[in-house]
Coordinates of C-alpha atoms in Angstrom, one line a residue:
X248 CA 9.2 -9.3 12.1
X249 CA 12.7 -10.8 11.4
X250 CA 14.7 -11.2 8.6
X251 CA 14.2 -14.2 6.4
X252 CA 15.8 -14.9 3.4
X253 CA 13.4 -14.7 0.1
X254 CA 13.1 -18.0 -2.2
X255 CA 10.7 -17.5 -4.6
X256 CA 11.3 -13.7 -6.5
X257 CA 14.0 -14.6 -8.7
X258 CA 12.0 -16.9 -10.6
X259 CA 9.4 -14.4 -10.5
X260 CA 11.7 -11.6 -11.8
X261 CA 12.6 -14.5 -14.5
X262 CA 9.1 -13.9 -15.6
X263 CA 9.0 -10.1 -15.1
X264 CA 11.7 -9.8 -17.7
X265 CA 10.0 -11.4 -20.8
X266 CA 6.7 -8.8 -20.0
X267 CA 6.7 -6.0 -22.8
X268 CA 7.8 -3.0 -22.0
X269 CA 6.4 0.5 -22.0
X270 CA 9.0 2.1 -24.3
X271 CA 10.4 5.5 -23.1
X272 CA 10.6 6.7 -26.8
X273 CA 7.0 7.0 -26.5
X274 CA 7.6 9.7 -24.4
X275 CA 5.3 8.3 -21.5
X276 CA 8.2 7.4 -19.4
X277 CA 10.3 10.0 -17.5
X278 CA 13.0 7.8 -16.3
X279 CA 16.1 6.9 -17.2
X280 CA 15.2 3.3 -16.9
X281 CA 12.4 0.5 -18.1
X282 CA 9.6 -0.1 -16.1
X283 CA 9.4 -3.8 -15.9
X284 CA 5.7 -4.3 -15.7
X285 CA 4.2 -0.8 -17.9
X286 CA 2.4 -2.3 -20.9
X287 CA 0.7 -1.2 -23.8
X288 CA -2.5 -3.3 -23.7
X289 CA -5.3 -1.5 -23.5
X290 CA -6.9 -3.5 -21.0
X291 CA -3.9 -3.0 -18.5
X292 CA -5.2 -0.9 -15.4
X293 CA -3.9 2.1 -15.9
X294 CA -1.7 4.0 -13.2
X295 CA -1.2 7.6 -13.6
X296 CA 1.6 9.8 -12.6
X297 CA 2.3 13.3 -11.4
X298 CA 5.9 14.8 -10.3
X299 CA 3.7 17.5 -8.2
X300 CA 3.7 16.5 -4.2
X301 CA 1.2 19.1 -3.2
X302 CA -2.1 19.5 -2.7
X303 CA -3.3 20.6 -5.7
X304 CA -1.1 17.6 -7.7
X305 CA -3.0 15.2 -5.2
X306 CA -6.5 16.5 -6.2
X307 CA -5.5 16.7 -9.4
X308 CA -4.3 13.3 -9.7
X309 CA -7.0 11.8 -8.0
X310 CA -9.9 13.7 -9.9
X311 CA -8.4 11.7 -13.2
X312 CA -9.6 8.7 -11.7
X313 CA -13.1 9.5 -12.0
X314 CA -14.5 8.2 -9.1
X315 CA -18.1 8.7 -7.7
X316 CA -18.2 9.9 -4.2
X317 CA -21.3 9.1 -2.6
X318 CA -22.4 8.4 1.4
X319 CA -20.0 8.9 3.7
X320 CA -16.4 9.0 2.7
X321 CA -13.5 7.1 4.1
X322 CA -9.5 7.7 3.5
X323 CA -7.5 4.8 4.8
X324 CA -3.7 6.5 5.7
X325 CA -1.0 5.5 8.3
X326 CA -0.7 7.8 11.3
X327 CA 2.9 5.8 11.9
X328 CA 5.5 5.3 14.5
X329 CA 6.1 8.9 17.0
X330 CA 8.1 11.2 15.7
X331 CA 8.5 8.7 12.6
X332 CA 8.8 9.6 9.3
X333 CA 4.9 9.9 7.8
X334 CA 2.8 11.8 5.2
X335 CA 3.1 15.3 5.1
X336 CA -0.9 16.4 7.5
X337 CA -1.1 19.5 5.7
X338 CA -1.1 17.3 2.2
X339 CA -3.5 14.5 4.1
X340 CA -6.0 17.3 5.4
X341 CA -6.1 19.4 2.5
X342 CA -7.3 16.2 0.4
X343 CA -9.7 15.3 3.4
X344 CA -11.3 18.8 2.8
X345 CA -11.5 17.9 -1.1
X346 CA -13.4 14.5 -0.6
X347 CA -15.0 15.5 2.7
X348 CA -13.7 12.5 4.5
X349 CA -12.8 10.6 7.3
X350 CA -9.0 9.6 8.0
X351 CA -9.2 6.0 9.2
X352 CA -6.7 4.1 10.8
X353 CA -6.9 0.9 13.3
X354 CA -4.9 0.3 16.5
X355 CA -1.5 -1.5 16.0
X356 CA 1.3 -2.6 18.5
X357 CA 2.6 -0.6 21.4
X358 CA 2.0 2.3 21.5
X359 CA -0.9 2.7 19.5
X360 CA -2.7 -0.5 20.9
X361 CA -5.4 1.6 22.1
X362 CA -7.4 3.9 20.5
X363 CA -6.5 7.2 23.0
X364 CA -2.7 6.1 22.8
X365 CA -3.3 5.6 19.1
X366 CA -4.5 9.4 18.7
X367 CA -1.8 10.6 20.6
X368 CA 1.0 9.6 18.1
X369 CA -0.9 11.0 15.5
X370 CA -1.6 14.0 17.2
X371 CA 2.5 14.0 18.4
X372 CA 2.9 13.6 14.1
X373 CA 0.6 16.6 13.3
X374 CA -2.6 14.8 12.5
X375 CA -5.8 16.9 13.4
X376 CA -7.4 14.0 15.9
X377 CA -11.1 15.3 14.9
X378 CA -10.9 14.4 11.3
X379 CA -9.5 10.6 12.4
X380 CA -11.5 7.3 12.8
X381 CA -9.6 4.6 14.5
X382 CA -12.1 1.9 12.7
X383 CA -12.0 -0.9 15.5
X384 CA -12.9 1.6 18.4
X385 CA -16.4 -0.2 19.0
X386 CA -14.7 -3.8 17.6
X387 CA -14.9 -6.0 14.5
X388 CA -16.2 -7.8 11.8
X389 CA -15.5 -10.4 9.7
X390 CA -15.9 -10.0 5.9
X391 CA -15.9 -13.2 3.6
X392 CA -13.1 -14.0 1.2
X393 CA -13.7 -15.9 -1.8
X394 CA -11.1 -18.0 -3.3
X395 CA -8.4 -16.9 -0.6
X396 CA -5.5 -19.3 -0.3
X397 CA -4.9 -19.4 3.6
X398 CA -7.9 -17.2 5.4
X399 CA -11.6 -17.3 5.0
X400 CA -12.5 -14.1 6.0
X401 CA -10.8 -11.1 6.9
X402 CA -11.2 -9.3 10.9
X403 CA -11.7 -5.7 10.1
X404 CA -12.6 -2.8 12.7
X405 CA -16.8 -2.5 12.7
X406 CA -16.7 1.2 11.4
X407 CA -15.4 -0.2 7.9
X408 CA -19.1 -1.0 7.2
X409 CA -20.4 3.1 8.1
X410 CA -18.2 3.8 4.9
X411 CA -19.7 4.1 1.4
X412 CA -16.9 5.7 -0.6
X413 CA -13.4 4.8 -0.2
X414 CA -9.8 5.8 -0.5
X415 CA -6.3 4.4 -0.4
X416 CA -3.8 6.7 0.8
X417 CA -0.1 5.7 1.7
X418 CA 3.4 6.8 1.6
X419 CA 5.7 4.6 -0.7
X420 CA 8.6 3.1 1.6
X421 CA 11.1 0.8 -0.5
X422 CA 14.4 1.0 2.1
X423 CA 12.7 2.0 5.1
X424 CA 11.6 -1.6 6.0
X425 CA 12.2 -5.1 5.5
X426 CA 8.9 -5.6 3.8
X427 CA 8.3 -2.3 0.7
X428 CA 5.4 -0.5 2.4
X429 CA 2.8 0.2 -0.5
X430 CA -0.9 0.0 -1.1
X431 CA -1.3 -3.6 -0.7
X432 CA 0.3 -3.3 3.3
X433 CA -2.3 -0.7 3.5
X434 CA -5.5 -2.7 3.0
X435 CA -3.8 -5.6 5.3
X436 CA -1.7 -5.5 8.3
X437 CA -2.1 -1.7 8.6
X438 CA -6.0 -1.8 8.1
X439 CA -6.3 -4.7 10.5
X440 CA -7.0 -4.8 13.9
X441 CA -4.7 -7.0 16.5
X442 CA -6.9 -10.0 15.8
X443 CA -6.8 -9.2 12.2
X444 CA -3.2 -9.0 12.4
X445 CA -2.5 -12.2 14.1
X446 CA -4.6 -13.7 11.4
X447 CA -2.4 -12.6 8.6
X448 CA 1.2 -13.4 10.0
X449 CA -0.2 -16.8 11.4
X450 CA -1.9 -17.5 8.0
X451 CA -5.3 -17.7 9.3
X452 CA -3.8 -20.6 12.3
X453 CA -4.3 -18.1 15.6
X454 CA -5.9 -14.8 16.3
X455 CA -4.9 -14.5 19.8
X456 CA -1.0 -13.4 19.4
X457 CA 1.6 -13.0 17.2
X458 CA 3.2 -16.5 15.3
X459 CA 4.5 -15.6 12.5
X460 CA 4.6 -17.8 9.2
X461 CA 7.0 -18.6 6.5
X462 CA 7.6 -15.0 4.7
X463 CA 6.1 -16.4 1.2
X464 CA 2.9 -17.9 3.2
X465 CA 2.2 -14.6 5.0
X466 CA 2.3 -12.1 1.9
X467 CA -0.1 -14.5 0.5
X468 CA -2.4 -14.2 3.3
X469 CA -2.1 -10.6 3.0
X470 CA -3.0 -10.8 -0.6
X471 CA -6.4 -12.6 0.7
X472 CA -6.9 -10.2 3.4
X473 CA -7.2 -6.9 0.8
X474 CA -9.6 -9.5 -1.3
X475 CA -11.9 -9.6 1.5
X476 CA -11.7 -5.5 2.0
X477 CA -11.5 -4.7 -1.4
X478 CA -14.5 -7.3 -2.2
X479 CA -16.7 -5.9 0.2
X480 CA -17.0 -2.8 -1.2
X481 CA -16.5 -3.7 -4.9
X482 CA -16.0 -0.7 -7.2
X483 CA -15.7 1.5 -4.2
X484 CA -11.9 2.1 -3.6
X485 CA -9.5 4.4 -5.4
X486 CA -5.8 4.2 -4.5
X487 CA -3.2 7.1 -4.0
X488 CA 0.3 6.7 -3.2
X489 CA 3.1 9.3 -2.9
X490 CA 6.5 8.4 -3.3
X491 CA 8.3 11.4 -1.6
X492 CA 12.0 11.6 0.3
X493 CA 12.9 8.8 2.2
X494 CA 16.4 7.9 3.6
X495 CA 16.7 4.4 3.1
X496 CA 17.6 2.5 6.5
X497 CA 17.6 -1.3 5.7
X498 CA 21.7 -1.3 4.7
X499 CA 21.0 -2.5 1.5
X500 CA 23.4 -2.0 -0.8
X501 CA 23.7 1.1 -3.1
X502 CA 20.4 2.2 -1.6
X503 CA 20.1 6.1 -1.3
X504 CA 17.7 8.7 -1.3
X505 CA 15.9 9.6 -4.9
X506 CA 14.5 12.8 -3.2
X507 CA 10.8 13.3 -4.4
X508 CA 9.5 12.0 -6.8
X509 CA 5.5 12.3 -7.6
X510 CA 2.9 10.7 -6.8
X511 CA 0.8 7.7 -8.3
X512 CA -2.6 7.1 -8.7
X513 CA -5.3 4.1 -9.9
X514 CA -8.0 2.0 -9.2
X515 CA -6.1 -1.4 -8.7
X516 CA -4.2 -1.4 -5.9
X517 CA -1.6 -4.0 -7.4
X518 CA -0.5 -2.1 -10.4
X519 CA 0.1 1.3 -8.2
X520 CA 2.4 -0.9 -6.1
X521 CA 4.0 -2.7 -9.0
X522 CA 4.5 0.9 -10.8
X523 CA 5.8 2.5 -7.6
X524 CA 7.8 -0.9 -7.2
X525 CA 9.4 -0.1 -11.1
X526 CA 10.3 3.6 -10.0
X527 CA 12.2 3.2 -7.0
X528 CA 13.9 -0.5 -7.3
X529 CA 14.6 0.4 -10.7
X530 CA 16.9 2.9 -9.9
X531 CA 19.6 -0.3 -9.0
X532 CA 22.7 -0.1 -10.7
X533 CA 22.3 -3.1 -12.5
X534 CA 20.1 -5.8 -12.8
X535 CA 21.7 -8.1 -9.8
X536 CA 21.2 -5.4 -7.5
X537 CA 17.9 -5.0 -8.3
X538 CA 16.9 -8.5 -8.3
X539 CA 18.6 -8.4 -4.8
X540 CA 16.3 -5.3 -3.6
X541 CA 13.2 -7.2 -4.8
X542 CA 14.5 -10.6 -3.0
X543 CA 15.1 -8.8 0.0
X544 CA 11.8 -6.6 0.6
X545 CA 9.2 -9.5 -0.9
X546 CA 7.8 -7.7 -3.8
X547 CA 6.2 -10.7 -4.8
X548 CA 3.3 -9.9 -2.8
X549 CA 2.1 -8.1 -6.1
X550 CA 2.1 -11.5 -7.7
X551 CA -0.1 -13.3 -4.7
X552 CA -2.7 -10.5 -4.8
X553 CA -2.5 -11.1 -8.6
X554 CA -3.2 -15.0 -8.3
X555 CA -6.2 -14.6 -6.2
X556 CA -7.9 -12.0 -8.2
X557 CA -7.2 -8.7 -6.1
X558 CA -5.7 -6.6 -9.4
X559 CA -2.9 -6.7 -12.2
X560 CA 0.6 -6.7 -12.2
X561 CA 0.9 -5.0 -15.3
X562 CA -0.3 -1.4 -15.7
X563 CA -0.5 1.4 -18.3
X564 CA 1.7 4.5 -17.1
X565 CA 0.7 7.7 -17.8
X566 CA 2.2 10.8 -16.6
X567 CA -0.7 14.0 -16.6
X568 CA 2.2 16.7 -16.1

């Protein structure tokens, strides 16, 4: 995807400022800085937070959220690019032994457009092949959005429906790409299948190649994608994201490094982004920067999901360490 310029998240930022605050002399925030969206409403989703990138700190974190395992168990992660930075295996299999899951994954573009080439790069990243599920091997279905701006359903790999008890699992990448790659990438154009895919850049136009939209139009038909995956299996999903080292790599300005910094977890998959959005972009100098950061990466894709019903923007932080 090229570069576009990003119209619409100053105004949005406008509104981000005037939300209340999380205050730090509560002693429920560990950084040197606001986070934006943290609230203190009680009916804010509520996003929990661990500095402890292990195995235990990922069970740990994800036993807070209290979820039910039942049936057949399904972990959505990213096998990435070869040799590309990805999740630590021995962190992704060790919580794959907790939950007794699958590690699903779909094809993508060259080279993991089939499903053998696909298990290869993961192999070639560390992955052990027999715990993965690449979920359009046998093809697809459609599941029904409701309410979804620019598709009507969304084109999801047929072993989707074999899976009664689902997690989110990514890696949080803020410089590493042009778009942020969070939780809400990982329900849409990374759970998607080719067709799928073609669906969400076009906007729901084509699903026989790649014709990309306006930036604005596609994160909002990314938003309605993850409604139709996270509706079809309502109450179901649990989200994890780990927000580990990451050399950033887009040249933006004053980017570096913030080594490791924990790992997040919740049951809506917007306010884990927004929160890991607060952590690392607010880490900017000052508040231009930032503002530049969030212009630049479309973090307003939070805000699409929000409008059609997918989660909350705002979120209750609390650290369990």
């Amino acid at each position: 995807m090229q570069r576009r310029t990003f119209l619409q998240t100053s105004a949005a930022l406008a509104v981000t400022a005037s939300l209340p605050t999380l205050s730090s002399a509560a002693g429920t925030n560990p950084f040197p800085y606001p986070l934006t969206h943290a609230v203190t409403d009680a009916s804010a989703p509520e996003v929990f937070f661990t500095k402890d990138i292990s195995p235990a700190g990922l069970i740990k974190i994800y036993e807070r959220l209290g979820q039910k395992r039942q049936g057949k168990v399904g972990v959505k992660v990213c096998f990435e690019t070869p040799n590309g930075p990805h999740l630590d295996p021995k962190l992704v299999h060790a919580f794959a032994d907790h939950v007794n899951g699958k590690l699903l994954d779909c094809t993508y573009y060259p080279p993991r457009d089939t499903v053998a080439k696909h298990l290869k790069v993961a192999k070639g990243n560390g992955f052990d092949t027999s715990r993965i599920d690449i979920i359009d091997a046998e093809g697809t279905v459609d599941l029904p959005i409701e309410g979804g701006k620019h598709l009507k359903f969304s084109r999801i790999g047929s072993h989707y429906n074999d899976y009664d008890t689902m997690i989110g699992l990514c890696r949080f990448k803020s410089h590493h790409i042009e778009f942020y790659g969070g939780m809400l990438k990982n329900l849409s154009i990374a759970i998607a299948p080719m067709q799928g895919k073609w669906l969400i850049h076009s906007a729901g136009k084509t699903d026989s190649g790649f014709s990309p939209s306006d930036n604005h139009i596609e994160t909002q038909a990314m938003a309605d994608y993850v409604k139709g995956v996270m509706d079809a299996k309502k109450g179901r999903w649990v989200f994890l994201t780990v927000l580990d080292a990451v050399d950033p790599t887009d040249g933006c300005e004053g980017a570096k490094n913030l080594g490791n910094i924990g790992i997040l977890a919740s049951t809506d998959p917007v306010a884990i982004d927004r929160a890991a959005i607060d952590i690392t972009f607010g880490a900017a100098a000052t508040p231009e920067l930032r503002r530049e950061w969030e212009e630049h990466h479309g973090t307003y894709l939070t805000s699409d999901a929000e409008a059609v019903g997918v989660g909350k923007t705002h979120y209750r932080f609390t650290p369990i360490d």
